[in-house]
mmCIF file of C-alpha atoms and ligand atoms in Angstrom:
data_model
loop_
_atom_site.group_PDB
_atom_site.id
_atom_site.type_symbol
_atom_site.label_atom_id
_atom_site.label_comp_id
_atom_site.label_asym_id
_atom_site.label_seq_id
_atom_site.Cartn_x
_atom_site.Cartn_y
_atom_site.Cartn_z
ATOM 1 C CA MET A 1 12.256 -14.798 15.971
ATOM 2 C CA ALA A 2 8.483 -15.654 15.918
ATOM 3 C CA LEU A 3 8.403 -15.736 19.709
ATOM 4 C CA ARG A 4 9.837 -12.389 19.900
ATOM 5 C CA VAL A 5 7.621 -10.946 17.149
ATOM 6 C CA ARG A 6 4.553 -12.300 18.999
ATOM 7 C CA ALA A 7 5.622 -10.723 22.427
ATOM 8 C CA ALA A 8 6.244 -7.505 20.661
ATOM 9 C CA MET A 9 2.800 -7.574 18.968
ATOM 10 C CA GLU A 10 0.789 -8.522 22.126
ATOM 11 C CA ALA A 11 2.353 -5.477 23.775
ATOM 12 C CA ILE A 12 1.603 -3.258 20.902
ATOM 13 C CA SER A 13 -2.078 -4.565 20.772
ATOM 14 C CA LEU A 14 -2.563 -3.627 24.451
ATOM 15 C CA ALA A 15 -0.963 -0.319 24.038
ATOM 16 C CA MET A 16 -3.248 0.430 20.950
ATOM 17 C CA ALA A 17 -6.166 -0.547 22.941
ATOM 18 C CA ASP A 18 -5.693 2.367 25.499
ATOM 19 C CA GLN A 19 -5.280 5.099 22.740
ATOM 20 C CA THR A 20 -7.884 7.630 23.167
ATOM 21 C CA ASP A 21 -6.869 9.585 19.940
ATOM 22 C CA ARG A 22 -7.756 7.235 17.062
ATOM 23 C CA GLY A 23 -7.891 9.662 14.195
ATOM 24 C CA GLU A 24 -10.774 10.310 11.787
ATOM 25 C CA VAL A 25 -12.324 7.612 9.495
ATOM 26 C CA ALA A 26 -12.452 8.441 5.871
ATOM 27 C CA PHE A 27 -15.835 10.467 5.829
ATOM 28 C CA TYR A 28 -15.478 11.489 2.135
ATOM 29 C CA ILE A 29 -16.280 7.997 0.913
ATOM 30 C CA PRO A 30 -19.826 7.330 2.539
ATOM 31 C CA GLU A 31 -19.245 3.631 2.794
ATOM 32 C CA LEU A 32 -16.027 3.994 4.618
ATOM 33 C CA ALA A 33 -17.479 6.748 7.071
ATOM 34 C CA THR A 34 -19.083 3.897 8.992
ATOM 35 C CA SER A 35 -16.009 2.123 9.870
ATOM 36 C CA ASP A 36 -15.544 1.631 13.653
ATOM 37 C CA PRO A 37 -12.149 3.475 14.757
ATOM 38 C CA GLN A 38 -12.041 0.898 17.880
ATOM 39 C CA ASN A 39 -10.756 -1.745 15.433
ATOM 40 C CA PHE A 40 -6.873 -2.553 15.545
ATOM 41 C CA ALA A 41 -5.407 -5.619 13.907
ATOM 42 C CA MET A 42 -1.717 -6.594 12.957
ATOM 43 C CA SER A 43 -0.425 -9.513 11.143
ATOM 44 C CA VAL A 44 3.089 -10.497 10.314
ATOM 45 C CA SER A 45 4.333 -12.934 7.688
ATOM 46 C CA LEU A 46 7.714 -14.373 8.394
ATOM 47 C CA ALA A 47 10.175 -15.813 5.546
ATOM 48 C CA SER A 48 9.646 -19.232 7.322
ATOM 49 C CA GLY A 49 5.920 -19.106 6.513
ATOM 50 C CA GLU A 50 4.959 -18.501 10.227
ATOM 51 C CA GLN A 51 2.298 -15.915 10.591
ATOM 52 C CA ILE A 52 1.513 -14.040 13.769
ATOM 53 C CA SER A 53 -1.603 -12.018 14.261
ATOM 54 C CA VAL A 54 -3.210 -9.869 16.885
ATOM 55 C CA GLY A 55 -6.623 -7.994 17.108
ATOM 56 C CA THR A 56 -9.534 -8.264 14.681
ATOM 57 C CA SER A 57 -6.937 -9.771 12.055
ATOM 58 C CA ASP A 58 -9.880 -11.814 10.473
ATOM 59 C CA THR A 59 -12.013 -8.764 9.476
ATOM 60 C CA ALA A 60 -11.940 -7.568 6.033
ATOM 61 C CA PHE A 61 -11.384 -3.867 5.345
ATOM 62 C CA SER A 62 -11.183 -1.822 2.157
ATOM 63 C CA ILE A 63 -7.558 -1.885 0.861
ATOM 64 C CA GLN A 64 -7.949 1.353 -0.916
ATOM 65 C CA SER A 65 -4.583 2.856 -2.011
ATOM 66 C CA ILE A 66 -2.646 -0.282 -0.997
ATOM 67 C CA SER A 67 -4.223 -1.761 -4.268
ATOM 68 C CA LYS A 68 -1.799 0.836 -6.257
ATOM 69 C CA ILE A 69 1.193 -1.588 -5.178
ATOM 70 C CA PHE A 70 -0.318 -4.386 -7.042
ATOM 71 C CA THR A 71 -1.378 -2.510 -10.125
ATOM 72 C CA LEU A 72 2.063 -0.778 -10.218
ATOM 73 C CA ALA A 73 3.638 -4.489 -10.173
ATOM 74 C CA ILE A 74 1.359 -5.495 -12.991
ATOM 75 C CA ALA A 75 2.319 -2.379 -14.991
ATOM 76 C CA LEU A 76 6.040 -2.719 -14.402
ATOM 77 C CA GLY A 77 5.695 -6.369 -15.565
ATOM 78 C CA ARG A 78 4.145 -5.432 -18.597
ATOM 79 C CA PHE A 79 5.875 -2.136 -19.743
ATOM 80 C CA GLY A 80 9.046 -2.186 -17.718
ATOM 81 C CA ASP A 81 10.937 1.059 -17.959
ATOM 82 C CA GLY A 82 8.558 2.238 -20.596
ATOM 83 C CA PHE A 83 6.096 2.711 -17.594
ATOM 84 C CA TRP A 84 7.899 5.775 -16.450
ATOM 85 C CA ARG A 85 7.123 7.637 -19.827
ATOM 86 C CA ARG A 86 3.617 8.597 -18.236
ATOM 87 C CA VAL A 87 4.311 8.594 -14.569
ATOM 88 C CA GLY A 88 7.156 10.184 -12.329
ATOM 89 C CA ARG A 89 8.838 8.657 -9.393
ATOM 90 C CA GLU A 90 9.329 11.687 -7.153
ATOM 91 C CA PRO A 91 7.525 12.197 -3.668
ATOM 92 C CA SER A 92 4.475 14.647 -4.132
ATOM 93 C CA THR A 93 4.247 18.039 -2.280
ATOM 94 C CA MET A 94 0.538 18.223 -2.030
ATOM 95 C CA ALA A 95 -2.409 16.048 -0.975
ATOM 96 C CA PHE A 96 -2.904 12.651 -2.323
ATOM 97 C CA ASN A 97 -5.765 13.868 -4.466
ATOM 98 C CA SER A 98 -4.225 17.164 -5.589
ATOM 99 C CA ILE A 99 -5.664 18.395 -8.860
ATOM 100 C CA GLN A 100 -3.300 21.429 -8.441
ATOM 101 C CA GLU A 101 -0.095 19.232 -8.362
ATOM 102 C CA LEU A 102 -1.261 17.443 -11.537
ATOM 103 C CA GLU A 103 -1.738 20.761 -13.372
ATOM 104 C CA ILE A 104 1.769 21.968 -12.177
ATOM 105 C CA ARG A 105 3.261 18.798 -13.458
ATOM 106 C CA LYS A 106 1.587 19.250 -16.852
ATOM 107 C CA GLY A 107 -0.551 15.915 -16.722
ATOM 108 C CA ARG A 108 2.457 13.636 -15.680
ATOM 109 C CA PRO A 109 1.729 12.659 -12.039
ATOM 110 C CA ALA A 110 4.426 12.771 -9.425
ATOM 111 C CA ASN A 111 4.362 9.006 -8.811
ATOM 112 C CA PRO A 112 2.279 6.020 -9.045
ATOM 113 C CA PHE A 113 0.839 6.401 -5.469
ATOM 114 C CA VAL A 114 -0.820 9.622 -5.668
ATOM 115 C CA ASN A 115 -4.242 9.189 -7.044
ATOM 116 C CA ALA A 116 -3.421 10.790 -10.504
ATOM 117 C CA GLY A 117 -0.559 8.439 -10.889
ATOM 118 C CA ALA A 118 -2.414 5.472 -9.808
ATOM 119 C CA ILE A 119 -5.270 6.219 -12.228
ATOM 120 C CA THR A 120 -2.645 6.605 -15.178
ATOM 121 C CA THR A 121 -1.277 3.225 -13.973
ATOM 122 C CA THR A 122 -4.657 1.572 -14.104
ATOM 123 C CA ASP A 123 -5.339 3.104 -17.551
ATOM 124 C CA MET A 124 -2.041 1.541 -18.809
ATOM 125 C CA ILE A 125 -3.110 -1.982 -17.537
ATOM 126 C CA LEU A 126 -6.505 -1.544 -19.077
ATOM 127 C CA ALA A 127 -5.092 -1.551 -22.621
ATOM 128 C CA GLY A 128 -6.150 -4.643 -24.433
ATOM 129 C CA SER A 129 -8.976 -5.798 -22.093
ATOM 130 C CA THR A 130 -12.387 -4.801 -20.822
ATOM 131 C CA PRO A 131 -12.760 -3.199 -17.373
ATOM 132 C CA ALA A 132 -14.202 -6.243 -16.107
ATOM 133 C CA GLU A 133 -11.378 -8.459 -17.316
ATOM 134 C CA CYS A 134 -8.724 -5.883 -15.970
ATOM 135 C CA ILE A 135 -10.518 -6.118 -12.529
ATOM 136 C CA GLY A 136 -10.046 -9.797 -12.918
ATOM 137 C CA GLU A 137 -6.536 -9.693 -13.625
ATOM 138 C CA ILE A 138 -5.952 -7.571 -10.407
ATOM 139 C CA LEU A 139 -7.858 -9.795 -8.296
ATOM 140 C CA GLN A 140 -6.147 -12.812 -9.702
ATOM 141 C CA PHE A 141 -2.747 -11.084 -9.012
ATOM 142 C CA VAL A 142 -3.649 -10.519 -5.224
ATOM 143 C CA ARG A 143 -5.268 -14.075 -4.868
ATOM 144 C CA LEU A 144 -1.848 -15.515 -6.231
ATOM 145 C CA ALA A 145 0.260 -13.236 -4.096
ATOM 146 C CA ALA A 146 -1.748 -14.260 -0.871
ATOM 147 C CA SER A 147 -2.308 -17.872 -1.866
ATOM 148 C CA ASP A 148 -5.843 -17.238 -1.107
ATOM 149 C CA ASP A 149 -8.904 -17.272 -3.595
ATOM 150 C CA GLU A 150 -11.047 -15.844 -0.896
ATOM 151 C CA ILE A 151 -10.460 -12.127 -1.777
ATOM 152 C CA PHE A 152 -13.232 -10.127 -3.406
ATOM 153 C CA VAL A 153 -14.182 -6.589 -4.310
ATOM 154 C CA ASN A 154 -16.836 -4.917 -2.086
ATOM 155 C CA PRO A 155 -19.391 -3.558 -4.591
ATOM 156 C CA ALA A 156 -20.879 -1.211 -2.063
ATOM 157 C CA VAL A 157 -17.585 0.477 -1.512
ATOM 158 C CA ALA A 158 -17.036 0.694 -5.196
ATOM 159 C CA ALA A 159 -20.595 2.179 -5.939
ATOM 160 C CA SER A 160 -20.140 4.575 -2.972
ATOM 161 C CA GLU A 161 -16.816 6.083 -4.630
ATOM 162 C CA THR A 162 -18.069 5.867 -8.081
ATOM 163 C CA ALA A 163 -21.135 8.170 -6.923
ATOM 164 C CA THR A 164 -19.047 10.609 -4.682
ATOM 165 C CA GLY A 165 -15.460 10.361 -6.040
ATOM 166 C CA HIS A 166 -15.491 13.986 -7.656
ATOM 167 C CA LYS A 167 -11.895 14.774 -7.217
ATOM 168 C CA ASN A 168 -10.977 11.565 -8.896
ATOM 169 C CA TRP A 169 -13.326 12.412 -11.714
ATOM 170 C CA ALA A 170 -11.712 15.657 -11.930
ATOM 171 C CA LEU A 171 -8.165 14.241 -12.034
ATOM 172 C CA ALA A 172 -9.228 11.759 -14.763
ATOM 173 C CA HIS A 173 -10.540 14.679 -16.846
ATOM 174 C CA VAL A 174 -7.247 16.751 -16.256
ATOM 175 C CA LEU A 175 -5.241 13.721 -17.263
ATOM 176 C CA THR A 176 -7.234 13.507 -20.462
ATOM 177 C CA ALA A 177 -6.957 17.146 -21.141
ATOM 178 C CA PHE A 178 -2.991 16.625 -21.099
ATOM 179 C CA GLY A 179 -3.225 13.657 -23.287
ATOM 180 C CA ASN A 180 -2.233 11.218 -20.598
ATOM 181 C CA LEU A 181 -5.314 8.848 -20.322
ATOM 182 C CA GLU A 182 -6.145 6.502 -23.198
ATOM 183 C CA HIS A 183 -9.405 5.373 -22.162
ATOM 184 C CA PRO A 184 -12.855 7.231 -21.434
ATOM 185 C CA CYS A 185 -12.625 8.379 -17.634
ATOM 186 C CA GLU A 186 -15.572 6.048 -16.799
ATOM 187 C CA MET A 187 -13.685 2.982 -18.014
ATOM 188 C CA THR A 188 -10.294 3.781 -16.245
ATOM 189 C CA LEU A 189 -12.077 4.942 -12.977
ATOM 190 C CA GLY A 190 -14.441 2.070 -13.207
ATOM 191 C CA VAL A 191 -11.468 -0.094 -12.705
ATOM 192 C CA TYR A 192 -9.644 2.155 -10.276
ATOM 193 C CA PHE A 193 -12.664 2.429 -8.039
ATOM 194 C CA HIS A 194 -13.161 -1.395 -7.998
ATOM 195 C CA GLN A 195 -9.365 -2.099 -7.191
ATOM 196 C CA CYS A 196 -9.691 0.343 -4.260
ATOM 197 C CA ALA A 197 -12.704 -1.596 -3.059
ATOM 198 C CA ILE A 198 -10.868 -4.851 -2.610
ATOM 199 C CA ALA A 199 -11.370 -6.273 0.708
ATOM 200 C CA MET A 200 -8.896 -8.237 2.674
ATOM 201 C CA THR A 201 -8.073 -9.027 6.205
ATOM 202 C CA CYS A 202 -4.950 -8.223 7.939
ATOM 203 C CA ALA A 203 -3.848 -11.665 7.680
ATOM 204 C CA GLN A 204 -4.334 -11.936 4.011
ATOM 205 C CA LEU A 205 -2.922 -8.748 3.129
ATOM 206 C CA ALA A 206 0.442 -9.768 5.192
ATOM 207 C CA ARG A 207 0.770 -12.878 2.898
ATOM 208 C CA CYS A 208 -0.054 -10.768 -0.071
ATOM 209 C CA GLY A 209 3.072 -8.500 0.576
ATOM 210 C CA ARG A 210 5.264 -11.749 0.827
ATOM 211 C CA PHE A 211 6.508 -11.213 -2.852
ATOM 212 C CA LEU A 212 7.756 -7.572 -1.881
ATOM 213 C CA ALA A 213 9.926 -9.174 1.080
ATOM 214 C CA GLY A 214 11.659 -11.398 -1.454
ATOM 215 C CA PHE A 215 9.900 -14.582 -0.250
ATOM 216 C CA ASP A 216 8.531 -17.396 -2.350
ATOM 217 C CA ALA A 217 10.739 -16.222 -5.583
ATOM 218 C CA GLU A 218 9.625 -19.559 -7.239
ATOM 219 C CA GLN A 219 6.236 -17.967 -7.503
ATOM 220 C CA ASP A 220 7.647 -15.649 -9.927
ATOM 221 C CA LEU A 221 4.872 -12.976 -9.660
ATOM 222 C CA VAL A 222 7.171 -9.945 -10.201
ATOM 223 C CA ALA A 223 10.764 -9.673 -11.294
ATOM 224 C CA ALA A 224 13.240 -8.963 -8.637
ATOM 225 C CA LYS A 225 14.143 -5.603 -10.303
ATOM 226 C CA HIS A 226 10.599 -4.535 -10.050
ATOM 227 C CA VAL A 227 10.483 -5.509 -6.285
ATOM 228 C CA ARG A 228 13.337 -3.231 -5.889
ATOM 229 C CA SER A 229 11.607 -0.327 -7.529
ATOM 230 C CA ILE A 230 8.191 -0.871 -5.800
ATOM 231 C CA ASN A 231 9.929 -1.083 -2.438
ATOM 232 C CA ALA A 232 11.820 2.063 -3.298
ATOM 233 C CA LEU A 233 8.590 3.946 -4.373
ATOM 234 C CA MET A 234 6.838 2.755 -1.098
ATOM 235 C CA MET A 235 9.789 4.164 0.968
ATOM 236 C CA THR A 236 9.770 7.514 -0.619
ATOM 237 C CA CYS A 237 6.018 8.011 -1.768
ATOM 238 C CA GLY A 238 3.917 5.399 0.172
ATOM 239 C CA HIS A 239 2.765 7.799 2.867
ATOM 240 C CA TYR A 240 2.240 10.719 0.685
ATOM 241 C CA ASN A 241 3.098 13.993 2.495
ATOM 242 C CA GLY A 242 3.685 11.830 5.555
ATOM 243 C CA SER A 243 6.615 9.720 3.824
ATOM 244 C CA GLY A 244 9.417 11.611 5.260
ATOM 245 C CA GLU A 245 8.012 11.448 8.840
ATOM 246 C CA PHE A 246 7.368 7.706 8.178
ATOM 247 C CA ALA A 247 10.872 6.838 7.096
ATOM 248 C CA TYR A 248 12.212 8.703 10.233
ATOM 249 C CA ARG A 249 9.802 7.019 12.666
ATOM 250 C CA VAL A 250 9.632 3.503 11.083
ATOM 251 C CA GLY A 251 12.229 3.236 8.453
ATOM 252 C CA ILE A 252 10.843 0.478 6.213
ATOM 253 C CA PRO A 253 8.870 0.646 2.814
ATOM 254 C CA SER A 254 5.283 0.767 3.239
ATOM 255 C CA LYS A 255 2.016 1.757 1.586
ATOM 256 C CA SER A 256 -1.101 3.171 3.405
ATOM 257 C CA GLY A 257 -4.725 3.335 2.278
ATOM 258 C CA VAL A 258 -7.570 5.385 3.492
ATOM 259 C CA GLY A 259 -9.382 2.260 4.633
ATOM 260 C CA GLY A 260 -6.781 2.524 7.493
ATOM 261 C CA GLY A 261 -4.628 -0.320 6.390
ATOM 262 C CA ILE A 262 -0.884 -0.321 5.747
ATOM 263 C CA LEU A 263 1.280 -2.921 4.172
ATOM 264 C CA ALA A 264 4.912 -2.646 5.171
ATOM 265 C CA ILE A 265 7.952 -4.765 4.245
ATOM 266 C CA VAL A 266 11.169 -5.574 5.929
ATOM 267 C CA PRO A 267 13.062 -7.003 2.971
ATOM 268 C CA HIS A 268 13.969 -10.771 3.424
ATOM 269 C CA VAL A 269 12.468 -10.689 7.154
ATOM 270 C CA ALA A 270 8.739 -9.790 7.235
ATOM 271 C CA SER A 271 5.648 -8.649 5.490
ATOM 272 C CA ILE A 272 3.354 -6.656 8.037
ATOM 273 C CA ALA A 273 -0.050 -5.673 7.522
ATOM 274 C CA VAL A 274 -1.760 -3.352 10.245
ATOM 275 C CA TRP A 275 -5.301 -1.830 10.139
ATOM 276 C CA SER A 276 -6.881 0.747 12.275
ATOM 277 C CA PRO A 277 -9.477 2.939 10.313
ATOM 278 C CA GLY A 278 -8.806 6.256 12.010
ATOM 279 C CA LEU A 279 -6.480 8.467 9.817
ATOM 280 C CA ASP A 280 -4.020 11.273 10.406
ATOM 281 C CA ARG A 281 -3.999 14.463 8.609
ATOM 282 C CA ASP A 282 -2.248 13.193 5.725
ATOM 283 C CA GLY A 283 -4.666 10.387 5.154
ATOM 284 C CA ASN A 284 -2.592 7.642 6.853
ATOM 285 C CA SER A 285 -3.685 5.346 9.617
ATOM 286 C CA LEU A 286 -2.785 7.048 12.929
ATOM 287 C CA LEU A 287 -2.553 4.007 15.217
ATOM 288 C CA GLY A 288 -1.184 1.902 12.127
ATOM 289 C CA ILE A 289 1.833 4.245 12.084
ATOM 290 C CA GLN A 290 2.320 4.175 15.848
ATOM 291 C CA ALA A 291 2.157 0.365 15.955
ATOM 292 C CA LEU A 292 4.581 -0.116 13.006
ATOM 293 C CA GLU A 293 6.850 2.471 14.913
ATOM 294 C CA LEU A 294 6.668 0.287 17.970
ATOM 295 C CA LEU A 295 7.360 -3.033 16.207
ATOM 296 C CA SER A 296 10.117 -1.694 14.277
ATOM 297 C CA GLU A 297 11.702 -0.180 17.079
ATOM 298 C CA SER A 298 11.366 -3.197 19.195
ATOM 299 C CA MET A 299 12.679 -5.646 16.540
ATOM 300 C CA GLY A 300 15.389 -3.342 15.139
ATOM 301 C CA TRP A 301 13.691 -3.423 11.561
ATOM 302 C CA SER A 302 14.355 0.124 10.554
ATOM 303 C CA LEU A 303 16.579 -0.209 7.350
ATOM 304 C CA PHE A 304 18.516 2.844 8.553
ATOM 305 C CA GLN A 305 19.327 1.056 11.649
ATOM 306 C CA GLY A 306 23.054 0.813 12.762
ATOM 307 C CA ALA A 307 24.899 -2.552 12.014
ATOM 308 C CA THR A 308 24.686 -4.132 15.437
ATOM 309 C CA SER A 309 21.058 -3.521 16.212
ATOM 310 C CA SER A 310 19.459 -6.800 15.352
ATOM 311 C CA LEU A 311 20.974 -10.312 14.760
ATOM 312 C CA ASP A 312 17.454 -11.133 13.393
ATOM 313 C CA ASN A 313 17.764 -8.810 10.536
ATOM 314 C CA PRO A 314 19.842 -10.477 7.589
ATOM 315 C CA LEU A 315 20.361 -7.192 5.973
ATOM 316 C CA VAL A 316 22.000 -5.851 9.272
ATOM 317 C CA SER A 317 23.927 -9.105 10.026
ATOM 318 C CA ASN A 318 25.238 -9.596 6.455
ATOM 319 C CA ARG A 319 26.359 -5.942 6.519
ATOM 320 C CA SER A 320 28.295 -6.455 9.831
ATOM 321 C CA ARG A 321 29.967 -9.690 8.507
ATOM 322 C CA THR A 322 31.244 -7.785 5.375
ATOM 323 C CA CYS A 323 32.578 -5.075 7.627
ATOM 324 C CA ARG A 324 34.698 -7.327 9.881
HETATM 325 N N1 LIG B 1 -9.998 5.381 -3.339
HETATM 326 C C1 LIG B 1 -9.378 6.253 -2.681
HETATM 327 C C2 LIG B 1 -9.424 7.624 -3.398
HETATM 328 O O1 LIG B 1 -9.090 7.654 -4.622
HETATM 329 C C3 LIG B 1 -7.887 5.991 -2.267
HETATM 330 C C4 LIG B 1 -7.130 7.124 -1.636
HETATM 331 C C5 LIG B 1 -6.125 6.404 -0.485
HETATM 332 O O2 LIG B 1 -6.341 5.354 -0.085
HETATM 333 N N2 LIG B 1 -5.222 7.336 -0.155
HETATM 334 O O3 LIG B 1 -9.568 8.898 -2.827
#
């Protein structure tokens, strides 16, 4: 399979180099506004441990909202189903940082991937530790997941968002007003801004997603039932208002960040990271989605694919065996 994946990725990398409309970088976080939209990278980590990368896959970028997967994993591990008392699991209808939506929902965020939901998740895992310890725990989680200790927070990005992230400050205050934030806003947001500022290369991020693909189960990072919950949330909410369109075009659980990264999971088959800093109107990487659409199409990786579409996909081939 690795050879077919490599051929597909090289073709995609060439196609992406030709794209003139590359979206708009996240100007609202000054430190991200300087990203170069010409960047494009993709890395695929397979069950076998083989890894295939194209483009600037060794350049670190800000994972931003992709970090919400890891805090959700920590929170589910700690609170189990009790986690959902404070956060919903329904797609949102407004922008990822909408204050209006949080008000309408009376302080219980739609899901853990919109900012309000992620801030609440961070508030939950902060219980019993200092902000510095909590950031340390999140870093330790991603380092273990990626089997790589060279993953760090970019302090300039964290400082940039701390100074200018007024919507997030507002969301934290609205959560407090509804009694859904236990810590002072500056403590919870201190952690939140730092988790968003974690920097990874595409190669590191693809390895980091292996636990979600069901690989390396012996690592025991997250219980299988939580992996299922996280993938379901990624499928329905991972691209905010663009989630339906993403399911239609790509058809695999995935989570975007305004740094231009996307982590996408083909269960039991592949963990894929893609990065291109230009965003579409929903705040998702424009080229990242195009590249994933092409890869999913050429490998037959959509989970909604018909039974005969790919022999490489164990989900599909198991299904066709049972049907016979
Ligand atoms: N740090 C960003 C914010 O809070 C994360 C948003 C995102 O990546 N979609 O606005």
